[in-house]
């Protein structure tokens, strides 16, 4: 294990706990290596981004080739081939009503853009609306706006005074789905601007799964009330839930979709917000006051777009869906073997994502459980990062069966390890 003294302030890291920070030198497939060739299996796809595996040759080649042609370009009033190709392909693979593509550079930003599009729409058509409906336990990012539409808690307590008010719809727990739908129906009657959801599974909220019919029903309630429906597919997109997009499984066509993470196969930061024509049309004018005022310096960076185009080629040319199907089956088999362990509760799976809760004796134990588990997994050659007492496995689709077995063996061992 390599430790590293450095001036870096790491994200979501309590430096006061003094945990060692592995120094990774290279990665390939589902494995990370340090300079001494110690390796770790990346069982969470480097925080949900790596889909086809690290350093996929096709994506690396596209990055190399693009870097020799055009590195960066202002995107206000100018354009380039990799962005044009990518936008056209995204429009081709998503449902017909989604006609416009807005580029940005992270999942959080794509959500900020979605919220701004929604309010911009209502403002520009002369019926200003500003309330946003959100689902309980949601996570949409760590900027002020995305924290506002996410679950409130220890992660954002210090900034609570800056967060705007939203209306929260209860999570559709099993047996309580109708209560969720009724609450949404009542909230929609108040004429909010939009409802934002993570389709089918709430990631950071604890890998909470809900059925496709509920997603479909929520969508049609919004449609009936003319409330814009925003699907945050930042985590669920690109095959994680078993289909390319989670909304596909529910036959849902959102008004706005946010994509990032696996958009470049997990190689470079890039995000898009897709929307339906009326939202674009509401901003289309000879009046400069109706311009959509949003940009990041690296909007539609050409090298990142080239990486995303390579990702889409991989989806076209390689048996990606078969890999996803096989991984889903394997995850289910491993999960069912562990499901009988008395320390395991709520084993659950959606597509390639498998999760379980560890039964803990008391909540004080819980507070230290995740860091202890993270260290245990790290010491046993596996990168896993439980959410509280929820352990989940979300590997790249290229993970080998023996690597996946090792991940689950280490999880099993962690259940028996002394506290
Ligand atoms: C990760 C995530 C985001 C934020 O994406 P970043 O690229 O980390 O800003 C937003 N929404 C969901 C559902 C996510 O999982």
mmCIF file of N, CA and C in Angstrom, residues 211-261:
data_model
loop_
_atom_site.group_PDB
_atom_site.id
_atom_site.type_symbol
_atom_site.label_atom_id
_atom_site.label_comp_id
_atom_site.label_asym_id
_atom_site.label_seq_id
_atom_site.Cartn_x
_atom_site.Cartn_y
_atom_site.Cartn_z
ATOM 1 N N UNK A 211 -40.231 0.419 -8.693
ATOM 2 C CA UNK A 211 -40.615 -0.242 -9.943
ATOM 3 C C UNK A 211 -40.870 0.707 -11.119
ATOM 4 N N UNK A 212 -40.702 0.141 -12.319
ATOM 5 C CA UNK A 212 -40.868 0.911 -13.554
ATOM 6 C C UNK A 212 -42.279 1.488 -13.674
ATOM 7 N N UNK A 213 -43.283 0.743 -13.182
ATOM 8 C CA UNK A 213 -44.656 1.258 -13.339
ATOM 9 C C UNK A 213 -44.856 2.537 -12.534
ATOM 10 N N UNK A 214 -44.147 2.660 -11.407
ATOM 11 C CA UNK A 214 -44.268 3.889 -10.604
ATOM 12 C C UNK A 214 -43.646 5.064 -11.356
ATOM 13 N N UNK A 215 -42.482 4.801 -11.971
ATOM 14 C CA UNK A 215 -41.835 5.851 -12.778
ATOM 15 C C UNK A 215 -42.776 6.292 -13.905
ATOM 16 N N UNK A 216 -43.387 5.302 -14.587
ATOM 17 C CA UNK A 216 -44.296 5.609 -15.694
ATOM 18 C C UNK A 216 -45.502 6.415 -15.205
ATOM 19 N N UNK A 217 -46.017 6.021 -14.042
ATOM 20 C CA UNK A 217 -47.179 6.707 -13.485
ATOM 21 C C UNK A 217 -46.822 8.148 -13.076
ATOM 22 N N UNK A 218 -45.618 8.309 -12.470
ATOM 23 C CA UNK A 218 -45.185 9.658 -12.073
ATOM 24 C C UNK A 218 -45.069 10.551 -13.305
ATOM 25 N N UNK A 219 -44.522 9.944 -14.381
ATOM 26 C CA UNK A 219 -44.370 10.710 -15.613
ATOM 27 C C UNK A 219 -45.736 11.165 -16.152
ATOM 28 N N UNK A 220 -46.710 10.247 -16.130
ATOM 29 C CA UNK A 220 -47.992 10.650 -16.733
ATOM 30 C C UNK A 220 -48.737 11.649 -15.846
ATOM 31 N N UNK A 221 -48.538 11.581 -14.532
ATOM 32 C CA UNK A 221 -49.148 12.613 -13.665
ATOM 33 C C UNK A 221 -48.590 13.994 -14.047
ATOM 34 N N UNK A 222 -47.266 14.070 -14.223
ATOM 35 C CA UNK A 222 -46.656 15.354 -14.607
ATOM 36 C C UNK A 222 -47.195 15.820 -15.951
ATOM 37 N N UNK A 223 -47.310 14.880 -16.901
ATOM 38 C CA UNK A 223 -47.802 15.236 -18.238
ATOM 39 C C UNK A 223 -49.227 15.787 -18.143
ATOM 40 N N UNK A 224 -50.058 15.127 -17.333
ATOM 41 C CA UNK A 224 -51.452 15.563 -17.180
ATOM 42 C C UNK A 224 -51.556 16.975 -16.645
ATOM 43 N N UNK A 225 -50.609 17.338 -15.752
ATOM 44 C CA UNK A 225 -50.661 18.657 -15.119
ATOM 45 C C UNK A 225 -49.776 19.680 -15.826
ATOM 46 N N UNK A 226 -49.108 19.277 -16.904
ATOM 47 C CA UNK A 226 -48.230 20.210 -17.604
ATOM 48 C C UNK A 226 -47.016 20.605 -16.779
ATOM 49 N N UNK A 227 -46.563 19.700 -15.895
ATOM 50 C CA UNK A 227 -45.354 19.951 -15.096
ATOM 51 C C UNK A 227 -44.172 19.282 -15.807
ATOM 52 N N UNK A 228 -43.094 20.018 -16.005
ATOM 53 C CA UNK A 228 -41.945 19.456 -16.720
ATOM 54 C C UNK A 228 -41.338 18.299 -15.920
ATOM 55 N N UNK A 229 -40.989 17.225 -16.620
ATOM 56 C CA UNK A 229 -40.462 16.014 -15.998
ATOM 57 C C UNK A 229 -38.982 15.886 -16.348
ATOM 58 N N UNK A 230 -38.135 16.002 -15.318
ATOM 59 C CA UNK A 230 -36.680 15.943 -15.519
ATOM 60 C C UNK A 230 -36.166 14.591 -15.036
ATOM 61 N N UNK A 231 -35.534 13.824 -15.925
ATOM 62 C CA UNK A 231 -34.914 12.557 -15.528
ATOM 63 C C UNK A 231 -33.414 12.779 -15.355
ATOM 64 N N UNK A 232 -32.927 12.595 -14.128
ATOM 65 C CA UNK A 232 -31.493 12.668 -13.874
ATOM 66 C C UNK A 232 -30.921 11.267 -14.075
ATOM 67 N N UNK A 233 -30.446 11.018 -15.305
ATOM 68 C CA UNK A 233 -29.862 9.708 -15.645
ATOM 69 C C UNK A 233 -28.342 9.753 -15.543
ATOM 70 N N UNK A 234 -27.821 10.654 -14.714
ATOM 71 C CA UNK A 234 -26.362 10.795 -14.593
ATOM 72 C C UNK A 234 -25.735 9.474 -14.137
ATOM 73 N N UNK A 235 -26.354 8.813 -13.164
ATOM 74 C CA UNK A 235 -25.843 7.515 -12.710
ATOM 75 C C UNK A 235 -26.471 6.363 -13.480
ATOM 76 N N UNK A 236 -27.786 6.433 -13.717
ATOM 77 C CA UNK A 236 -28.494 5.291 -14.300
ATOM 78 C C UNK A 236 -28.221 5.096 -15.784
ATOM 79 N N UNK A 237 -27.746 6.137 -16.458
ATOM 80 C CA UNK A 237 -27.531 6.056 -17.896
ATOM 81 C C UNK A 237 -26.417 5.100 -18.279
ATOM 82 N N UNK A 238 -26.380 4.762 -19.563
ATOM 83 C CA UNK A 238 -25.299 3.949 -20.126
ATOM 84 C C UNK A 238 -25.243 2.545 -19.560
ATOM 85 N N UNK A 239 -26.435 1.956 -19.370
ATOM 86 C CA UNK A 239 -26.513 0.515 -19.152
ATOM 87 C C UNK A 239 -26.559 0.031 -17.724
ATOM 88 N N UNK A 240 -26.326 0.909 -16.762
ATOM 89 C CA UNK A 240 -26.234 0.465 -15.370
ATOM 90 C C UNK A 240 -27.441 -0.345 -14.912
ATOM 91 N N UNK A 241 -28.631 0.094 -15.319
ATOM 92 C CA UNK A 241 -29.850 -0.542 -14.800
ATOM 93 C C UNK A 241 -30.323 -1.695 -15.692
ATOM 94 N N UNK A 242 -29.513 -2.062 -16.690
ATOM 95 C CA UNK A 242 -29.868 -3.184 -17.556
ATOM 96 C C UNK A 242 -30.265 -2.757 -18.962
ATOM 97 N N UNK A 243 -30.779 -1.533 -19.083
ATOM 98 C CA UNK A 243 -31.076 -0.971 -20.400
ATOM 99 C C UNK A 243 -30.207 0.277 -20.565
ATOM 100 N N UNK A 244 -30.078 0.761 -21.807
ATOM 101 C CA UNK A 244 -29.164 1.889 -21.997
ATOM 102 C C UNK A 244 -29.519 3.038 -21.051
ATOM 103 N N UNK A 245 -30.802 3.388 -21.022
ATOM 104 C CA UNK A 245 -31.269 4.387 -20.063
ATOM 105 C C UNK A 245 -32.367 3.754 -19.205
ATOM 106 N N UNK A 246 -32.438 4.172 -17.946
ATOM 107 C CA UNK A 246 -33.433 3.584 -17.042
ATOM 108 C C UNK A 246 -34.848 3.880 -17.542
ATOM 109 N N UNK A 247 -35.051 5.076 -18.111
ATOM 110 C CA UNK A 247 -36.392 5.451 -18.595
ATOM 111 C C UNK A 247 -36.892 4.497 -19.675
ATOM 112 N N UNK A 248 -35.947 3.879 -20.428
ATOM 113 C CA UNK A 248 -36.340 2.945 -21.489
ATOM 114 C C UNK A 248 -37.200 1.816 -20.933
ATOM 115 N N UNK A 249 -36.851 1.325 -19.725
ATOM 116 C CA UNK A 249 -37.559 0.186 -19.122
ATOM 117 C C UNK A 249 -38.987 0.531 -18.756
ATOM 118 N N UNK A 250 -39.247 1.820 -18.570
ATOM 119 C CA UNK A 250 -40.579 2.239 -18.131
ATOM 120 C C UNK A 250 -41.362 2.854 -19.291
ATOM 121 N N UNK A 251 -40.757 2.874 -20.480
ATOM 122 C CA UNK A 251 -41.409 3.515 -21.623
ATOM 123 C C UNK A 251 -41.624 5.001 -21.382
ATOM 124 N N UNK A 252 -40.742 5.595 -20.567
ATOM 125 C CA UNK A 252 -40.909 6.997 -20.189
ATOM 126 C C UNK A 252 -40.074 7.903 -21.085
ATOM 127 N N UNK A 253 -40.692 8.955 -21.592
ATOM 128 C CA UNK A 253 -39.979 9.982 -22.348
ATOM 129 C C UNK A 253 -40.026 11.264 -21.528
ATOM 130 N N UNK A 254 -38.887 11.646 -20.935
ATOM 131 C CA UNK A 254 -38.878 12.853 -20.111
ATOM 132 C C UNK A 254 -38.889 14.111 -20.986
ATOM 133 N N UNK A 255 -39.148 15.251 -20.357
ATOM 134 C CA UNK A 255 -39.033 16.525 -21.060
ATOM 135 C C UNK A 255 -37.576 16.994 -21.090
ATOM 136 N N UNK A 256 -36.843 16.610 -20.039
ATOM 137 C CA UNK A 256 -35.429 16.978 -19.927
ATOM 138 C C UNK A 256 -34.684 15.763 -19.370
ATOM 139 N N UNK A 257 -33.515 15.456 -19.941
ATOM 140 C CA UNK A 257 -32.694 14.339 -19.457
ATOM 141 C C UNK A 257 -31.275 14.824 -19.195
ATOM 142 N N UNK A 258 -30.707 14.423 -18.059
ATOM 143 C CA UNK A 258 -29.320 14.747 -17.729
ATOM 144 C C UNK A 258 -28.459 13.492 -17.872
ATOM 145 N N UNK A 259 -27.368 13.610 -18.619
ATOM 146 C CA UNK A 259 -26.440 12.491 -18.810
ATOM 147 C C UNK A 259 -25.023 12.959 -18.529
ATOM 148 N N UNK A 260 -24.247 12.116 -17.853
ATOM 149 C CA UNK A 260 -22.825 12.426 -17.676
ATOM 150 C C UNK A 260 -22.099 11.114 -17.403
ATOM 151 N N UNK A 261 -21.402 10.997 -16.277
ATOM 152 C CA UNK A 261 -20.688 9.772 -15.871
ATOM 153 C C UNK A 261 -20.259 8.865 -17.037
#
